[in-house]
Tab-separated table of C-alpha atoms in Angstrom:
chain	number	residue	atom	x	y	z
A	141	MET	CA	-20.158	15.780	11.902
A	142	PRO	CA	-19.927	16.570	15.669
A	143	GLU	CA	-21.065	13.840	18.038
A	144	ALA	CA	-24.575	14.128	19.383
A	145	THR	CA	-23.504	14.540	23.014
A	146	GLU	CA	-21.138	17.483	22.440
A	147	GLU	CA	-21.463	21.114	21.466
A	148	ASN	CA	-19.282	23.079	19.113
A	149	HIS	CA	-16.756	25.486	20.624
A	150	SER	CA	-15.281	28.647	19.162
A	151	THR	CA	-12.987	29.706	22.001
A	152	PRO	CA	-9.536	30.983	20.992
A	153	LEU	CA	-6.860	28.309	20.957
A	154	GLN	CA	-3.492	28.671	22.638
A	155	SER	CA	-0.183	27.920	20.920
A	156	ASP	CA	0.134	24.676	22.899
A	157	ASP	CA	-3.287	23.593	21.636
A	158	ILE	CA	-2.307	24.268	18.040
A	159	ALA	CA	0.971	22.376	18.560
A	160	ARG	CA	-0.952	19.307	19.733
A	161	ILE	CA	-3.063	19.377	16.591
A	162	GLU	CA	0.104	19.717	14.504
A	163	ARG	CA	1.641	16.625	16.110
A	164	SER	CA	-1.524	14.537	15.917
A	165	PHE	CA	-2.268	15.245	12.250
A	166	ASN	CA	1.340	15.721	11.080
A	167	LEU	CA	0.562	19.305	10.054
A	168	ARG	CA	2.449	22.606	10.279
A	169	HIS	CA	0.501	25.686	11.388
A	170	ILE	CA	1.050	28.580	8.982
A	171	GLY	CA	-1.688	31.034	9.958
A	172	THR	CA	-5.131	31.710	11.381
A	173	GLY	CA	-8.016	33.011	9.322
A	174	GLU	CA	-11.533	34.071	10.271
A	175	GLY	CA	-12.838	31.057	12.166
A	176	PHE	CA	-10.145	28.749	10.743
A	177	LEU	CA	-6.663	27.440	11.471
A	178	ILE	CA	-4.517	27.224	8.341
A	179	PHE	CA	-2.011	24.371	8.051
A	180	ASP	CA	0.524	22.963	5.642
A	181	SER	CA	0.241	19.161	5.369
A	182	GLN	CA	3.457	17.210	5.989
A	183	GLU	CA	2.050	14.102	4.269
A	184	ARG	CA	2.297	14.243	0.487
A	185	ASN	CA	0.120	11.202	-0.090
A	186	GLY	CA	-2.457	12.517	-2.547
A	187	ALA	CA	-5.312	12.196	-0.051
A	188	ARG	CA	-4.655	15.469	1.804
A	189	GLN	CA	-4.374	19.054	0.642
A	190	ARG	CA	-0.939	20.714	0.667
A	191	GLU	CA	-2.482	23.666	2.486
A	192	ALA	CA	-5.614	23.052	4.500
A	193	ALA	CA	-7.992	24.706	6.950
A	194	ILE	CA	-9.652	23.373	10.112
A	195	PRO	CA	-12.618	25.289	11.594
A	196	LEU	CA	-11.947	26.516	15.156
A	197	ASP	CA	-15.004	24.751	16.590
A	198	VAL	CA	-13.892	21.472	15.005
A	199	ALA	CA	-10.355	22.006	16.338
A	200	SER	CA	-11.808	22.298	19.853
A	201	GLU	CA	-13.578	18.948	19.452
A	202	ILE	CA	-10.356	17.389	18.250
A	203	LEU	CA	-8.471	18.679	21.301
A	204	GLU	CA	-11.103	17.241	23.643
A	205	ALA	CA	-10.669	13.843	22.001
A	206	ILE	CA	-6.870	14.045	22.196
A	207	ASP	CA	-7.099	14.980	25.889
A	208	ARG	CA	-9.029	11.807	26.643
A	209	GLY	CA	-6.456	9.645	24.802
A	210	ALA	CA	-7.653	9.474	21.192
A	211	GLU	CA	-4.883	8.893	18.639
A	212	ARG	CA	-4.353	8.118	14.962
A	213	MET	CA	-4.110	4.521	13.803
A	214	GLU	CA	-0.763	3.258	12.575
A	215	GLU	CA	-1.792	1.232	9.506
A	216	TYR	CA	-5.039	2.864	8.412
A	217	GLU	CA	-6.322	6.390	8.038
A	218	GLY	CA	-8.524	6.842	11.064
A	219	TRP	CA	-8.583	7.233	14.834
A	220	ILE	CA	-9.148	5.188	17.952
A	221	ASP	CA	-10.745	6.581	21.118
A	222	PRO	CA	-10.060	3.933	23.817
A	223	GLN	CA	-11.968	5.767	26.543
A	224	ARG	CA	-15.148	5.520	24.476
A	225	GLY	CA	-14.381	2.147	22.895
A	226	LEU	CA	-14.609	3.794	19.459
A	227	ALA	CA	-12.612	3.218	16.285
A	228	GLU	CA	-13.235	5.284	13.138
A	229	PHE	CA	-11.800	4.251	9.762
A	230	GLU	CA	-11.758	6.327	6.595
A	231	VAL	CA	-13.188	4.196	3.784
A	232	ARG	CA	-12.959	4.195	0.010
A	233	GLN	CA	-15.902	3.358	-2.198
A	234	GLN	CA	-15.184	1.686	-5.540
A	235	GLY	CA	-17.963	2.347	-8.036
A	236	LEU	CA	-21.655	2.772	-7.358
A	237	THR	CA	-23.166	1.356	-4.205
A	238	ALA	CA	-26.619	-0.145	-3.706
A	239	PHE	CA	-27.086	2.208	-0.732
A	240	ARG	CA	-28.086	5.173	-2.870
A	241	SER	CA	-30.888	7.598	-2.140
A	242	ALA	CA	-33.024	6.030	-4.856
A	243	THR	CA	-32.827	2.501	-3.450
A	244	ILE	CA	-31.853	2.690	0.224
A	245	ASP	CA	-35.511	2.611	1.333
A	246	LYS	CA	-35.577	-1.040	0.220
A	247	PHE	CA	-33.075	-2.013	2.930
A	248	THR	CA	-33.705	-2.897	6.534
A	249	PHE	CA	-31.004	-2.774	9.217
A	250	GLU	CA	-30.510	-4.987	12.258
A	251	LEU	CA	-30.827	-2.407	15.013
A	252	HIS	CA	-31.173	-3.000	18.757
A	253	PRO	CA	-31.172	-0.611	21.740
A	254	CYS	CA	-27.618	0.495	22.599
A	255	ALA	CA	-25.836	2.939	24.876
A	256	HIS	CA	-23.850	4.645	22.122
A	257	ALA	CA	-24.318	8.247	21.002
A	258	HIS	CA	-25.230	8.351	17.299
A	259	VAL	CA	-25.834	11.520	15.311
A	260	SER	CA	-28.665	10.002	13.272
A	261	ASP	CA	-30.305	6.703	12.428
A	262	PRO	CA	-30.455	4.897	9.068
A	263	PRO	CA	-31.150	5.457	6.279
A	264	PHE	CA	-30.429	9.207	5.990
A	265	MET	CA	-28.559	12.060	7.613
A	266	TYR	CA	-29.528	15.561	6.504
A	267	ASP	CA	-27.021	18.420	6.709
A	268	GLU	CA	-29.060	21.603	6.944
A	269	ASP	CA	-26.077	23.946	6.530
A	270	GLY	CA	-24.861	22.240	3.399
A	271	ASN	CA	-28.335	21.172	2.217
A	272	HIS	CA	-26.914	17.703	1.669
A	273	VAL	CA	-28.312	14.226	2.346
A	274	SER	CA	-25.938	11.398	3.274
A	275	THR	CA	-26.774	7.743	3.699
A	276	VAL	CA	-26.335	6.068	7.078
A	277	ILE	CA	-25.730	2.321	7.378
A	278	ARG	CA	-25.742	0.858	10.890
A	279	VAL	CA	-26.184	-2.537	12.502
A	280	THR	CA	-26.141	-3.555	16.166
A	281	SER	CA	-25.276	-6.805	17.904
A	282	ASN	CA	-28.147	-8.666	19.580
A	283	ASP	CA	-27.073	-7.595	23.074
A	284	GLY	CA	-26.637	-3.960	22.040
A	285	SER	CA	-22.983	-3.892	23.083
A	286	THR	CA	-21.522	-3.238	19.619
A	287	CYS	CA	-22.556	-1.032	16.716
A	288	ILE	CA	-20.982	-0.807	13.276
A	289	GLU	CA	-21.815	2.233	11.215
A	290	ILE	CA	-20.939	3.810	7.860
A	291	SER	CA	-21.820	7.508	7.855
A	292	PRO	CA	-20.311	11.010	7.552
A	293	ASN	CA	-17.147	11.527	9.567
A	294	SER	CA	-16.708	12.860	13.068
A	295	ALA	CA	-14.365	15.757	13.859
A	296	LEU	CA	-11.352	13.436	14.189
A	297	CYS	CA	-11.615	12.260	10.580
A	298	LEU	CA	-12.516	15.529	8.939
A	299	PRO	CA	-11.216	15.902	5.378
A	300	LEU	CA	-8.812	18.825	5.470
A	301	MET	CA	-10.406	21.714	3.621
A	302	PRO	CA	-8.502	23.384	0.755
A	303	VAL	CA	-7.427	26.898	1.690
A	304	ASP	CA	-8.854	28.477	-1.452
A	305	THR	CA	-12.324	26.989	-1.034
A	306	GLU	CA	-15.033	29.513	-1.841
A	307	ASP	CA	-17.278	28.586	1.060
A	308	ARG	CA	-15.447	27.754	4.278
A	309	GLY	CA	-18.665	28.045	6.226
A	310	HIS	CA	-19.626	24.541	5.138
A	311	THR	CA	-17.247	21.900	6.432
A	312	ARG	CA	-16.783	19.085	3.960
A	313	THR	CA	-17.565	15.509	4.952
A	314	GLN	CA	-16.308	12.096	3.977
A	315	THR	CA	-17.544	8.580	4.602
A	316	THR	CA	-16.106	6.706	7.573
A	317	LEU	CA	-16.763	3.353	9.205
A	318	LYS	CA	-17.225	3.531	12.976
A	319	VAL	CA	-17.031	0.600	15.382
A	320	HIS	CA	-18.602	1.323	18.785
A	321	LEU	CA	-17.709	-1.201	21.492
A	322	SER	CA	-19.112	-1.341	25.019
A	323	GLY	CA	-17.280	1.375	26.927
A	324	THR	CA	-13.606	1.892	27.677
A	325	THR	CA	-11.438	-0.613	25.804
A	326	GLU	CA	-7.695	-1.249	26.032
A	327	LYS	CA	-5.899	0.174	22.979
A	328	ALA	CA	-4.528	-3.063	21.473
A	329	ASP	CA	-7.835	-4.856	21.980
A	330	LEU	CA	-9.758	-1.961	20.443
A	331	VAL	CA	-7.557	-1.997	17.325
A	332	ARG	CA	-7.780	-5.775	16.944
A	333	ARG	CA	-11.536	-6.127	17.510
A	334	SER	CA	-12.487	-3.107	15.421
A	335	ARG	CA	-10.392	-4.310	12.459
A	336	GLU	CA	-11.928	-7.774	12.657
A	337	LEU	CA	-15.463	-6.354	12.725
A	338	ALA	CA	-14.733	-3.792	10.003
A	339	ASN	CA	-13.258	-6.400	7.669
A	340	SER	CA	-16.145	-8.800	8.271
A	341	PHE	CA	-18.758	-6.092	7.734
A	342	LEU	CA	-17.181	-4.790	4.510
A	343	PHE	CA	-16.803	-8.328	3.168
A	344	GLU	CA	-20.516	-9.026	3.642
A	345	LEU	CA	-21.518	-5.663	2.186
A	346	ASN	CA	-19.560	-6.572	-0.923
A	347	VAL	CA	-20.777	-10.185	-1.191
A	348	ARG	CA	-24.415	-9.750	-0.142
A	349	HIS	CA	-25.147	-6.258	-1.451
A	350	ARG	CA	-22.453	-5.582	-4.078
A	351	CYS	CA	-21.266	-2.536	-2.136
A	352	PRO	CA	-17.454	-2.439	-2.499
A	353	TYR	CA	-15.990	-0.414	0.343
A	354	SER	CA	-12.409	-0.729	1.605
A	355	LEU	CA	-10.428	0.724	4.505
A	356	ARG	CA	-8.093	3.523	3.457
A	357	PRO	CA	-4.470	2.620	4.290
A	358	ARG	CA	-2.215	5.180	5.904
A	359	VAL	CA	0.360	6.242	3.331
A	360	GLU	CA	3.945	7.131	4.123
A	361	GLY	CA	4.907	10.768	4.517
A	362	PRO	CA	7.786	12.723	2.985
A	363	SER	CA	10.430	10.620	4.756
A	364	GLN	CA	9.918	8.047	1.993
A	365	ARG	CA	12.638	8.712	-0.581
A	366	ARG	CA	11.988	8.300	-4.267
A	367	HIS	CA	14.927	7.769	-6.619
A	368	ASP	CA	13.487	6.841	-9.972
A	369	THR	CA	15.358	6.212	-13.193
A	370	ALA	CA	16.708	9.470	-14.609
A	371	ILE	CA	14.642	11.092	-17.347
A	372	ASP	CA	16.178	11.603	-20.791
A	373	TYR	CA	14.874	14.801	-22.372
A	374	THR	CA	15.766	13.846	-25.958
A	375	VAL	CA	12.856	12.152	-27.754
A	376	ARG	CA	14.158	9.862	-30.500
A	377	PHE	CA	12.845	7.571	-33.203
A	378	PRO	CA	12.490	4.088	-31.550
A	379	LYS	CA	15.461	1.714	-31.718
A	380	THR	CA	14.386	-0.996	-29.269
A	381	PRO	CA	12.327	-3.802	-30.829
A	382	ILE	CA	10.037	-5.362	-28.239
A	383	PRO	CA	7.532	-8.269	-28.434
A	384	ASP	CA	3.834	-7.467	-28.080
A	385	ASN	CA	3.419	-9.387	-24.819
A	386	ILE	CA	6.416	-7.695	-23.192
A	387	ALA	CA	5.214	-4.259	-24.323
A	388	SER	CA	1.849	-5.005	-22.724
A	389	LEU	CA	3.394	-6.226	-19.459
A	390	PHE	CA	5.621	-3.168	-19.212
A	391	SER	CA	2.709	-0.763	-19.699
A	392	ILE	CA	0.385	-2.413	-17.169
A	393	PRO	CA	2.160	-1.191	-13.988
A	394	SER	CA	1.305	2.426	-14.777
A	395	ASP	CA	-2.378	1.537	-14.486
A	396	PHE	CA	-1.827	-0.352	-11.222
A	397	ALA	CA	0.137	2.608	-9.876
A	398	MET	CA	-2.828	4.911	-10.458
A	399	ARG	CA	-5.060	2.445	-8.643
A	400	GLY	CA	-2.629	2.246	-5.732
A	401	ASN	CA	-1.944	-1.504	-6.033
A	402	ARG	CA	1.807	-1.736	-5.558
A	403	THR	CA	1.922	-5.530	-5.285
A	404	LEU	CA	0.477	-6.000	-8.785
A	405	PHE	CA	2.781	-3.197	-9.921
A	406	TYR	CA	5.711	-5.319	-8.684
A	407	LEU	CA	4.416	-8.599	-10.159
A	408	SER	CA	3.952	-7.120	-13.641
A	409	TYR	CA	7.642	-6.290	-13.842
A	410	TYR	CA	8.515	-9.670	-12.325
A	411	GLN	CA	6.496	-11.387	-15.075
A	412	ILE	CA	8.830	-9.813	-17.628
A	413	LEU	CA	11.782	-11.456	-15.898
A	414	GLU	CA	9.898	-14.780	-15.854
A	415	HIS	CA	9.307	-14.527	-19.588
A	416	TYR	CA	13.043	-14.461	-20.283
A	417	LEU	CA	14.069	-17.132	-17.746
A	418	PRO	CA	13.887	-20.174	-20.105
A	419	ALA	CA	15.731	-18.542	-22.997
A	420	VAL	CA	18.555	-17.124	-20.892
A	421	HIS	CA	18.881	-20.320	-18.856
A	422	LYS	CA	19.069	-22.365	-22.050
A	423	ARG	CA	21.650	-19.956	-23.426
A	424	GLU	CA	23.751	-20.379	-20.284
A	425	THR	CA	23.496	-24.182	-20.517
A	426	VAL	CA	24.632	-24.174	-24.152
A	427	ARG	CA	27.569	-21.961	-23.210
A	428	LYS	CA	28.652	-24.374	-20.453
A	429	VAL	CA	28.380	-27.389	-22.786
A	430	ARG	CA	30.458	-25.625	-25.439
A	431	ARG	CA	33.062	-24.835	-22.790
A	432	VAL	CA	33.325	-28.550	-22.025
A	433	LEU	CA	33.559	-29.465	-25.720
A	434	ARG	CA	36.310	-26.916	-26.299
A	435	SER	CA	38.351	-28.051	-23.326
A	436	LEU	CA	41.806	-29.278	-24.316
A	437	ASP	CA	41.375	-32.477	-22.293
A	438	PHE	CA	37.955	-33.338	-23.724
A	439	ASP	CA	37.915	-36.801	-25.335
A	440	GLU	CA	34.640	-38.055	-26.752
A	441	GLU	CA	35.917	-41.632	-26.312
A	442	LYS	CA	36.189	-41.201	-22.545
A	443	ASP	CA	33.110	-41.673	-20.379
A	444	SER	CA	34.391	-39.052	-17.920
A	445	SER	CA	34.359	-36.392	-20.646
A	446	VAL	CA	30.853	-37.278	-21.805
A	447	LEU	CA	29.637	-37.275	-18.189
A	448	LYS	CA	30.760	-33.666	-17.839
A	449	ILE	CA	28.303	-32.756	-20.581
A	450	LEU	CA	25.529	-34.821	-18.977
A	451	ASN	CA	26.162	-33.222	-15.568
A	452	SER	CA	25.913	-29.729	-17.051
A	453	VAL	CA	22.587	-30.561	-18.712
A	454	GLU	CA	21.185	-32.292	-15.598
A	455	ARG	CA	22.072	-29.360	-13.364
A	456	SER	CA	20.362	-27.100	-15.853
A	457	HIS	CA	17.122	-29.114	-15.792
A	458	GLY	CA	17.157	-29.272	-11.990
A	459	ALA	CA	17.673	-25.545	-11.422
A	460	SER	CA	15.025	-23.829	-9.299
A	461	GLU	CA	13.324	-20.601	-10.354
A	462	GLY	CA	15.464	-18.728	-7.844
A	463	GLU	CA	18.633	-20.146	-9.402
A	464	GLN	CA	17.417	-19.345	-12.901
A	465	LEU	CA	16.666	-15.815	-11.768
A	466	ARG	CA	20.206	-15.406	-10.474
A	467	THR	CA	21.538	-16.614	-13.824
A	468	LEU	CA	19.260	-14.154	-15.643
A	469	ILE	CA	20.565	-11.210	-13.642
A	470	GLU	CA	24.195	-12.320	-13.913
A	471	GLU	CA	23.853	-12.665	-17.691
A	472	CYS	CA	21.818	-9.561	-18.465
A	473	VAL	CA	22.548	-6.933	-15.790
A	474	SER	CA	26.008	-5.552	-15.150
A	475	GLU	CA	27.366	-5.387	-11.610
A	476	SER	CA	28.088	-1.681	-12.089
A	477	ARG	CA	24.408	-1.024	-12.943
A	478	LEU	CA	23.323	-2.668	-9.696
A	479	GLN	CA	25.973	-0.774	-7.739
A	480	GLU	CA	24.804	2.505	-9.248
A	481	PHE	CA	21.203	1.868	-8.201
A	482	LEU	CA	22.042	0.679	-4.681
A	483	SER	CA	24.395	3.623	-4.107
A	484	LEU	CA	21.397	5.989	-4.148
A	485	ASP	CA	19.935	7.085	-0.831
A	486	HIS	CA	16.992	4.733	-0.305
A	487	GLY	CA	16.665	5.588	3.371
A	488	GLY	CA	17.932	2.196	4.547
A	489	HIS	CA	15.196	0.388	2.615
A	490	PHE	CA	17.459	-2.477	1.500
A	491	GLY	CA	19.296	-2.801	4.830
A	492	LYS	CA	18.653	-5.248	7.663
A	493	ASN	CA	16.310	-2.763	9.363
A	494	GLY	CA	14.336	-2.006	6.206
A	495	PRO	CA	10.525	-1.799	6.220
A	496	ILE	CA	9.877	-5.059	4.310
A	497	SER	CA	10.071	-8.177	6.474
A	498	GLY	CA	10.677	-11.739	5.322
A	499	VAL	CA	13.158	-10.786	2.584
A	500	PRO	CA	16.972	-10.697	2.762
A	501	ALA	CA	18.831	-7.418	2.995
A	502	ILE	CA	21.328	-6.408	0.327
A	503	HIS	CA	24.876	-5.687	1.522
A	504	PRO	CA	27.111	-4.465	-1.354
A	505	LYS	CA	30.278	-5.228	0.659
A	506	SER	CA	29.283	-8.653	2.004
A	507	GLY	CA	31.403	-10.605	-0.464
A	508	GLU	CA	28.392	-12.238	-2.135
A	509	SER	CA	27.722	-10.970	-5.641
A	510	LEU	CA	25.061	-8.291	-5.994
A	511	ALA	CA	23.318	-10.389	-8.659
A	512	SER	CA	22.921	-13.239	-6.164
A	513	GLN	CA	21.677	-10.970	-3.354
A	514	VAL	CA	19.255	-9.116	-5.626
A	515	ALA	CA	17.900	-12.393	-7.064
A	516	LYS	CA	17.208	-13.763	-3.571
A	517	ARG	CA	15.433	-10.614	-2.453
A	518	ILE	CA	13.154	-10.116	-5.438
A	519	TYR	CA	12.272	-13.830	-5.582
A	520	MET	CA	11.381	-13.996	-1.865
A	521	LEU	CA	9.389	-10.779	-2.179
A	522	ARG	CA	7.551	-12.294	-5.130
A	523	ASN	CA	6.736	-15.317	-2.952
A	524	ARG	CA	5.391	-13.124	-0.167
A	525	ILE	CA	2.968	-11.556	-2.650
A	526	VAL	CA	1.704	-14.705	-4.390
A	527	HIS	CA	1.853	-17.326	-1.606
A	528	ALA	CA	-1.269	-16.937	0.506
A	529	LYS	CA	-1.211	-20.466	1.931
A	530	ASP	CA	-2.526	-20.887	5.475
A	531	ASP	CA	0.367	-23.148	6.424
A	532	ALA	CA	2.739	-23.110	9.394
A	533	ARG	CA	5.678	-23.442	6.985
A	534	TYR	CA	5.004	-19.898	5.786
A	535	ALA	CA	4.550	-18.382	9.250
A	536	GLU	CA	7.847	-16.477	9.074
A	537	SER	CA	7.019	-14.981	5.675
A	538	LYS	CA	3.343	-14.075	5.675
A	539	VAL	CA	1.529	-12.947	2.564
A	540	LEU	CA	2.123	-9.319	1.621
A	541	LEU	CA	-1.357	-7.857	1.174
A	542	PRO	CA	-1.996	-5.193	-1.502
A	543	LEU	CA	-3.094	-2.440	0.909
A	544	SER	CA	-0.897	-3.364	3.853
A	545	HIS	CA	1.525	-0.952	5.499
A	546	GLU	CA	4.437	-2.852	3.913
A	547	ALA	CA	2.904	-2.745	0.430
A	548	LEU	CA	2.672	1.027	0.640
A	549	ARG	CA	6.444	1.154	1.210
A	550	LEU	CA	7.436	-1.039	-1.738
A	551	HIS	CA	8.535	1.778	-4.047
A	552	PRO	CA	12.332	1.139	-3.903
A	553	ASP	CA	11.780	-2.590	-4.567
A	554	ILE	CA	9.501	-1.733	-7.479
A	555	GLU	CA	12.151	0.570	-8.913
A	556	LEU	CA	14.727	-2.226	-8.551
A	557	VAL	CA	12.653	-4.858	-10.375
A	558	ARG	CA	11.739	-2.246	-13.013
A	559	LEU	CA	15.431	-1.617	-13.603
A	560	LEU	CA	16.043	-5.355	-13.970
A	561	ALA	CA	13.156	-5.695	-16.436
A	562	ILE	CA	14.554	-2.887	-18.604
A	563	GLU	CA	18.078	-4.309	-18.587
A	564	VAL	CA	16.834	-7.812	-19.450
A	565	ILE	CA	14.662	-6.514	-22.307
A	566	VAL	CA	17.552	-4.551	-23.789
A	567	ASP	CA	19.971	-7.486	-23.410
A	568	ASN	CA	17.594	-9.846	-25.247
A	569	ARG	CA	16.489	-7.644	-28.138
């Protein structure tokens, strides 16, 4: 795990040193064990232990990197080290990879002389302490200025060790993708170039070698509020008839949630709303026509009276999906139900400074009906997810990618569209 040009250190750390590690990793120091610093993680994202340990020698390496300007990335789990022109991304591996110990000898790697310090060369890295063999994938540009490598992590990306581990003497490792550029690189340029190279490299690994790796996004910490629908603790015999296709659509999001794909989570609930659009819109049109027919001044012999019916039908046929969605919410969801949901503390998520761009805010006291505001927001959010057109007309509302920083903050919007789906199902049973 340590870089080849550095030695491990076990010197005692001062309180200021520990505080810098706390700030950099978003941890809280709770004690010091034999050769370890014990922390409580402030990020409840499922990828880090609640209580974790960092070996003292590894902590010293981390401090050296921080002193020279290394810092965590904003959108992905990983670090950048501008002074060394290095970016290191944590990666996820989906399924088996072709680069396994049984087959990796079949591969050759484009390697050229470079000035970077690498711990080992492809195809293997052997950990004597842990008696473990890890694969190493590395390629180099023709001029030797840039290397891209997938291998065990450096100190900066160590997986935080669980406190109750039986063998703290062996530091765990995880797979990271490292982009080595040629020397000191300005921060913004390092982030941009390393992401471009990482994405290109992972795409070709998937297409050419069927090795599906992906960059691990940085998940929100505890500041993200979660106000889900209240749980009823009385289990009853079912009273809500539901069509097979709607039952299937409603169950799918739970699977997407486990896989971390919040955009598909959102779209599954939105599909339920789409299913009911035609029926509810037709019902609203029939109601308007009946209102005309029942009017005291309606006269079937007058063209003006008949035209009122035709106008109602024509407006119905010309309604956009956004307009139909507004009608659906107005017809099936009470204003008080929307007010109740929006009155919860969502941390400003639905306000003008919320984390999701390209969608309108919701202002309960603006004078516009909540049904109208909610319909506009969920429809425009739906468009951001499904419209991936490379067109200048969509420049202000770019596609919302499944593992983007925004997608990871979609939970309140998902809860809103889930609420709408439930209310619409119940109203149409």
